[in-house]
Amino acid sequence: MTRPHGGRRYVALGSSMAAGPGITPRASGSPRAAMRSASNYPHLLAADLTLDLVDVSHSGATTANVLTDPQLGTPPQVEALDGTEDLVTITIGGNDIGYVPGLFVATLPGVVRALPVIGARLRDALDRDAREEALVRVADSLRAVGTTLRRRSPHARILFVEYLTLMPPPGEPAWPLKAKHVDLARHLADRLVEITSEAAAETGCEVVPVAEASREHHAWSGAPWTVGAALPLPGRPLAYHPNAAGMRAVATKIRQHLAG
């Protein structure tokens, strides 16, 4: 099949950690709800390697939105795969376990979490037992993702790209988050790394170890690749998400992985 520009086809899948909400400019023609940046790691990587990019990353996506469920009018992300891909990247799983959503909840005043109806749902995001159950479920979901991507793109290199590290190391503060919420977030992030690695190994995919590479660039560091607690202001990266430096670092890490 002839490519539109004669190059290699690259399909990027994933959640907001791939989409890059708030990093300007917005990707031309992308759904506003996707909050997809033209400076996210898929766009940067495609430019670096002269790839024909199809970026369907979408903020808020879960593994179900990758595999089976439409999201706000957009089809499941796997529908972007036609079998001619040379490269597929995916960053997914955090929304399934309530990782970043839990951080948003933890940032809310305690009085909000104490409200009668909505408070119960908010508190669930910070309930450790509920999060452990979600980790068990996402292990199966990530294996299903790897299996489906490998089947639909049999000739491609398929890379699970880890989440950038958000939390500081143990013992360091992460204002305004409480220590117990930081500990839970760190646990979820570490387990997601392990589960993603296992899923990739079991399904013939690869992993780009972004989490370890970014530990010294957490959101409260002197040279952050992510944003900590912050107001959702226009033109700024969303709280608890990559910034422009983080997206560039991820693109570089993927490029090095491909070259290795």
CSV table of C-alpha atoms in Angstrom, one decimal:
chain,number,residue,atom,x,y,z
A,1,MET,CA,0.0,0.0,0.0
A,2,THR,CA,1.3,3.4,-1.0
A,3,ARG,CA,1.7,5.9,1.9
A,4,PRO,CA,0.3,9.4,1.6
A,5,HIS,CA,3.8,10.8,1.9
A,6,GLY,CA,5.8,7.6,1.0
A,7,GLY,CA,6.9,7.1,4.5
A,8,ARG,CA,6.4,4.6,7.3
A,9,ARG,CA,3.0,4.5,9.0
A,10,TYR,CA,2.9,5.2,12.7
A,11,VAL,CA,-0.3,4.9,14.8
A,12,ALA,CA,-0.3,6.5,18.3
A,13,LEU,CA,-2.9,5.3,20.8
A,14,GLY,CA,-3.5,6.1,24.4
A,15,SER,CA,-4.9,8.4,27.1
A,16,SER,CA,-4.0,12.0,28.1
A,17,MET,CA,-0.5,10.9,29.0
A,18,ALA,CA,0.0,10.5,25.2
A,19,ALA,CA,-2.4,13.2,24.1
A,20,GLY,CA,-0.8,16.0,26.1
A,21,PRO,CA,-3.7,18.1,27.3
A,22,GLY,CA,-2.9,21.8,27.6
A,23,ILE,CA,0.3,21.7,25.7
A,24,THR,CA,-0.1,24.2,22.8
A,25,PRO,CA,-0.8,24.1,20.0
A,26,ARG,CA,-3.8,21.8,19.7
A,27,ALA,CA,-3.4,19.1,17.0
A,28,SER,CA,-5.1,20.4,13.9
A,29,GLY,CA,-8.5,18.8,13.2
A,30,SER,CA,-8.5,16.8,16.4
A,31,PRO,CA,-11.6,16.6,18.6
A,32,ARG,CA,-11.5,19.3,21.3
A,33,ALA,CA,-12.5,16.7,23.9
A,34,ALA,CA,-9.4,14.7,23.1
A,35,MET,CA,-7.2,17.6,24.2
A,36,ARG,CA,-4.6,16.3,21.8
A,37,SER,CA,-1.5,18.4,21.4
A,38,ALA,CA,0.5,18.9,18.2
A,39,SER,CA,3.6,18.9,20.5
A,40,ASN,CA,2.8,15.6,22.2
A,41,TYR,CA,5.3,12.7,21.9
A,42,PRO,CA,3.7,11.1,18.9
A,43,HIS,CA,3.9,14.3,16.9
A,44,LEU,CA,7.5,14.9,18.0
A,45,LEU,CA,8.6,11.4,17.2
A,46,ALA,CA,6.9,11.4,13.8
A,47,ALA,CA,8.7,14.6,12.9
A,48,ASP,CA,12.0,13.3,14.2
A,49,LEU,CA,11.8,10.1,12.2
A,50,THR,CA,9.8,11.3,9.2
A,51,LEU,CA,6.8,9.0,9.9
A,52,ASP,CA,3.3,9.2,8.6
A,53,LEU,CA,1.4,9.8,11.9
A,54,VAL,CA,-2.1,8.8,12.7
A,55,ASP,CA,-2.6,10.0,16.3
A,56,VAL,CA,-5.9,8.9,17.9
A,57,SER,CA,-4.8,9.4,21.6
A,58,HIS,CA,-7.6,10.8,23.6
A,59,SER,CA,-7.7,12.3,27.1
A,60,GLY,CA,-9.7,10.3,29.5
A,61,ALA,CA,-9.3,7.0,27.5
A,62,THR,CA,-9.4,3.7,29.2
A,63,THR,CA,-8.4,0.3,27.8
A,64,ALA,CA,-12.1,-0.2,26.9
A,65,ASN,CA,-11.9,3.0,24.7
A,66,VAL,CA,-8.8,1.5,23.0
A,67,LEU,CA,-10.5,-1.9,22.3
A,68,THR,CA,-14.3,-1.7,22.2
A,69,ASP,CA,-16.0,1.5,23.5
A,70,PRO,CA,-16.5,4.7,21.5
A,71,GLN,CA,-15.4,7.8,23.4
A,72,LEU,CA,-17.4,11.0,23.1
A,73,GLY,CA,-18.2,10.3,19.5
A,74,THR,CA,-14.9,8.9,18.4
A,75,PRO,CA,-14.6,5.1,17.6
A,76,PRO,CA,-12.5,2.7,19.6
A,77,GLN,CA,-8.8,3.5,19.0
A,78,VAL,CA,-7.9,0.2,17.5
A,79,GLU,CA,-10.1,1.1,14.5
A,80,ALA,CA,-7.2,3.3,13.4
A,81,LEU,CA,-5.1,0.1,12.7
A,82,ASP,CA,-5.3,-1.3,9.2
A,83,GLY,CA,-2.4,-3.8,9.3
A,84,THR,CA,0.1,-1.7,7.4
A,85,GLU,CA,1.6,0.0,10.4
A,86,ASP,CA,5.4,0.0,10.9
A,87,LEU,CA,5.1,1.4,14.4
A,88,VAL,CA,2.4,1.5,17.1
A,89,THR,CA,2.8,3.2,20.5
A,90,ILE,CA,0.3,3.2,23.4
A,91,THR,CA,0.2,4.7,26.8
A,92,ILE,CA,-2.8,3.4,28.7
A,93,GLY,CA,-4.1,1.9,31.9
A,94,GLY,CA,-3.9,4.8,34.4
A,95,ASN,CA,-7.5,5.8,34.0
A,96,ASP,CA,-8.6,2.2,34.5
A,97,ILE,CA,-7.0,2.2,38.0
A,98,GLY,CA,-7.9,5.8,38.9
A,99,TYR,CA,-4.3,6.9,39.0
A,100,VAL,CA,-4.5,10.5,37.8
A,101,PRO,CA,-8.2,10.8,38.6
A,102,GLY,CA,-7.4,10.0,42.2
A,103,LEU,CA,-4.8,12.7,42.3
A,104,PHE,CA,-7.4,15.3,41.2
A,105,VAL,CA,-9.7,14.0,44.0
A,106,ALA,CA,-6.9,14.2,46.5
A,107,THR,CA,-6.4,17.8,45.6
A,108,LEU,CA,-10.0,18.7,46.4
A,109,PRO,CA,-10.8,20.1,49.9
A,110,GLY,CA,-11.9,17.4,52.3
A,111,VAL,CA,-15.3,19.0,52.7
A,112,VAL,CA,-16.0,18.1,49.0
A,113,ARG,CA,-15.1,14.5,49.6
A,114,ALA,CA,-17.5,14.5,52.5
A,115,LEU,CA,-20.6,15.4,50.5
A,116,PRO,CA,-23.4,12.8,50.7
A,117,VAL,CA,-23.7,11.5,47.2
A,118,ILE,CA,-20.8,12.6,45.1
A,119,GLY,CA,-18.5,12.2,48.0
A,120,ALA,CA,-18.8,8.4,48.1
A,121,ARG,CA,-17.7,8.2,44.5
A,122,LEU,CA,-14.8,10.6,45.1
A,123,ARG,CA,-13.7,8.7,48.2
A,124,ASP,CA,-13.7,5.5,46.2
A,125,ALA,CA,-10.9,6.9,44.0
A,126,LEU,CA,-8.7,7.1,47.2
A,127,ASP,CA,-9.8,3.7,48.7
A,128,ARG,CA,-6.7,1.4,48.6
A,129,ASP,CA,-8.7,-1.8,48.5
A,130,ALA,CA,-10.8,-0.5,45.5
A,131,ARG,CA,-7.6,0.5,43.7
A,132,GLU,CA,-6.1,-3.0,44.3
A,133,GLU,CA,-9.1,-4.6,42.7
A,134,ALA,CA,-8.7,-2.2,39.8
A,135,LEU,CA,-5.1,-3.3,39.4
A,136,VAL,CA,-6.2,-6.9,39.1
A,137,ARG,CA,-8.6,-6.0,36.4
A,138,VAL,CA,-6.2,-3.8,34.4
A,139,ALA,CA,-3.7,-6.7,34.2
A,140,ASP,CA,-6.3,-8.6,32.1
A,141,SER,CA,-7.2,-5.5,30.1
A,142,LEU,CA,-3.6,-4.7,29.2
A,143,ARG,CA,-3.0,-8.3,28.0
A,144,ALA,CA,-6.1,-7.9,25.9
A,145,VAL,CA,-4.7,-4.7,24.5
A,146,GLY,CA,-1.4,-6.3,23.6
A,147,THR,CA,-3.0,-9.3,22.0
A,148,THR,CA,-5.4,-7.2,19.9
A,149,LEU,CA,-2.7,-4.8,18.7
A,150,ARG,CA,-0.4,-7.7,17.8
A,151,ARG,CA,-3.2,-9.4,15.8
A,152,ARG,CA,-4.3,-6.2,14.0
A,153,SER,CA,-0.7,-5.0,13.3
A,154,PRO,CA,1.2,-8.2,12.7
A,155,HIS,CA,4.3,-6.5,11.1
A,156,ALA,CA,4.6,-3.5,13.4
A,157,ARG,CA,6.8,-2.8,16.3
A,158,ILE,CA,4.3,-2.3,19.2
A,159,LEU,CA,5.6,-0.2,22.1
A,160,PHE,CA,3.9,0.2,25.4
A,161,VAL,CA,5.2,3.6,26.6
A,162,GLU,CA,5.1,3.9,30.3
A,163,TYR,CA,3.7,6.9,32.2
A,164,LEU,CA,6.2,9.6,33.2
A,165,THR,CA,6.9,9.6,37.0
A,166,LEU,CA,4.7,12.2,38.8
A,167,MET,CA,5.4,11.7,42.5
A,168,PRO,CA,8.6,12.5,44.3
A,169,PRO,CA,10.5,9.8,46.1
A,170,PRO,CA,9.4,8.6,49.5
A,171,GLY,CA,10.0,11.2,52.2
A,172,GLU,CA,9.7,14.2,50.0
A,173,PRO,CA,6.6,16.4,50.2
A,174,ALA,CA,4.2,17.0,47.2
A,175,TRP,CA,2.2,20.0,48.3
A,176,PRO,CA,-0.8,20.1,48.6
A,177,LEU,CA,-1.2,16.3,48.6
A,178,LYS,CA,-1.2,14.4,51.9
A,179,ALA,CA,1.5,11.8,52.4
A,180,LYS,CA,-1.0,9.0,52.3
A,181,HIS,CA,-2.3,10.1,48.9
A,182,VAL,CA,1.2,10.4,47.6
A,183,ASP,CA,2.0,6.9,48.8
A,184,LEU,CA,-1.1,5.5,47.1
A,185,ALA,CA,-0.3,7.3,43.8
A,186,ARG,CA,3.3,6.1,43.9
A,187,HIS,CA,2.1,2.5,44.6
A,188,LEU,CA,-0.3,2.6,41.7
A,189,ALA,CA,2.3,4.0,39.3
A,190,ASP,CA,4.8,1.3,40.3
A,191,ARG,CA,2.3,-1.5,39.9
A,192,LEU,CA,1.2,-0.1,36.6
A,193,VAL,CA,4.8,-0.3,35.4
A,194,GLU,CA,5.1,-3.9,36.5
A,195,ILE,CA,1.7,-4.9,35.0
A,196,THR,CA,2.5,-3.2,31.7
A,197,SER,CA,5.8,-5.0,31.4
A,198,GLU,CA,4.2,-8.3,32.1
A,199,ALA,CA,1.5,-7.7,29.5
A,200,ALA,CA,4.0,-6.6,26.9
A,201,ALA,CA,6.2,-9.7,27.5
A,202,GLU,CA,3.2,-12.0,27.2
A,203,THR,CA,1.9,-10.6,24.0
A,204,GLY,CA,5.0,-10.0,21.9
A,205,CYS,CA,5.2,-6.3,22.4
A,206,GLU,CA,7.9,-4.0,23.8
A,207,VAL,CA,8.1,-1.5,26.6
A,208,VAL,CA,9.8,1.9,26.7
A,209,PRO,CA,10.9,2.5,30.3
A,210,VAL,CA,9.9,6.1,30.7
A,211,ALA,CA,9.0,5.9,34.4
A,212,GLU,CA,12.5,5.0,35.6
A,213,ALA,CA,14.1,7.6,33.2
A,214,SER,CA,11.9,10.4,34.7
A,215,ARG,CA,12.2,9.7,38.4
A,216,GLU,CA,14.5,12.7,38.9
A,217,HIS,CA,12.2,14.8,36.9
A,218,HIS,CA,9.0,14.4,38.9
A,219,ALA,CA,6.5,17.2,39.2
A,220,TRP,CA,8.1,18.7,42.3
A,221,SER,CA,11.7,18.5,41.1
A,222,GLY,CA,13.9,21.4,39.9
A,223,ALA,CA,13.6,20.2,36.2
A,224,PRO,CA,10.1,18.7,36.0
A,225,TRP,CA,8.8,16.7,33.0
A,226,THR,CA,5.3,16.8,34.5
A,227,VAL,CA,3.0,19.3,36.2
A,228,GLY,CA,1.9,19.0,39.9
A,229,ALA,CA,-1.2,20.6,41.4
A,230,ALA,CA,-2.2,23.5,39.2
A,231,LEU,CA,-5.3,25.4,38.1
A,232,PRO,CA,-6.7,24.5,34.7
A,233,LEU,CA,-5.7,27.6,32.9
A,234,PRO,CA,-5.7,28.1,29.1
A,235,GLY,CA,-2.4,27.5,27.4
A,236,ARG,CA,-0.9,25.5,30.3
A,237,PRO,CA,-0.5,21.8,30.6
A,238,LEU,CA,-3.1,20.1,32.7
A,239,ALA,CA,-2.2,19.2,36.4
A,240,TYR,CA,-0.7,15.8,36.9
A,241,HIS,CA,0.3,15.5,33.2
A,242,PRO,CA,3.3,15.9,31.0
A,243,ASN,CA,4.7,19.3,30.2
A,244,ALA,CA,6.5,20.2,26.9
A,245,ALA,CA,9.9,19.1,28.3
A,246,GLY,CA,8.3,15.8,29.3
A,247,MET,CA,6.9,15.1,25.9
A,248,ARG,CA,10.2,15.9,24.3
A,249,ALA,CA,12.0,13.5,26.7
A,250,VAL,CA,9.5,10.7,25.9
A,251,ALA,CA,10.0,11.2,22.2
A,252,THR,CA,13.7,11.0,22.7
A,253,LYS,CA,13.4,7.9,24.8
A,254,ILE,CA,11.3,6.1,22.2
A,255,ARG,CA,13.7,7.1,19.4
A,256,GLN,CA,16.6,5.7,21.4
A,257,HIS,CA,14.7,2.5,22.1
A,258,LEU,CA,14.0,2.1,18.4
A,259,ALA,CA,17.6,2.6,17.5
A,260,GLY,CA,18.8,0.2,20.2
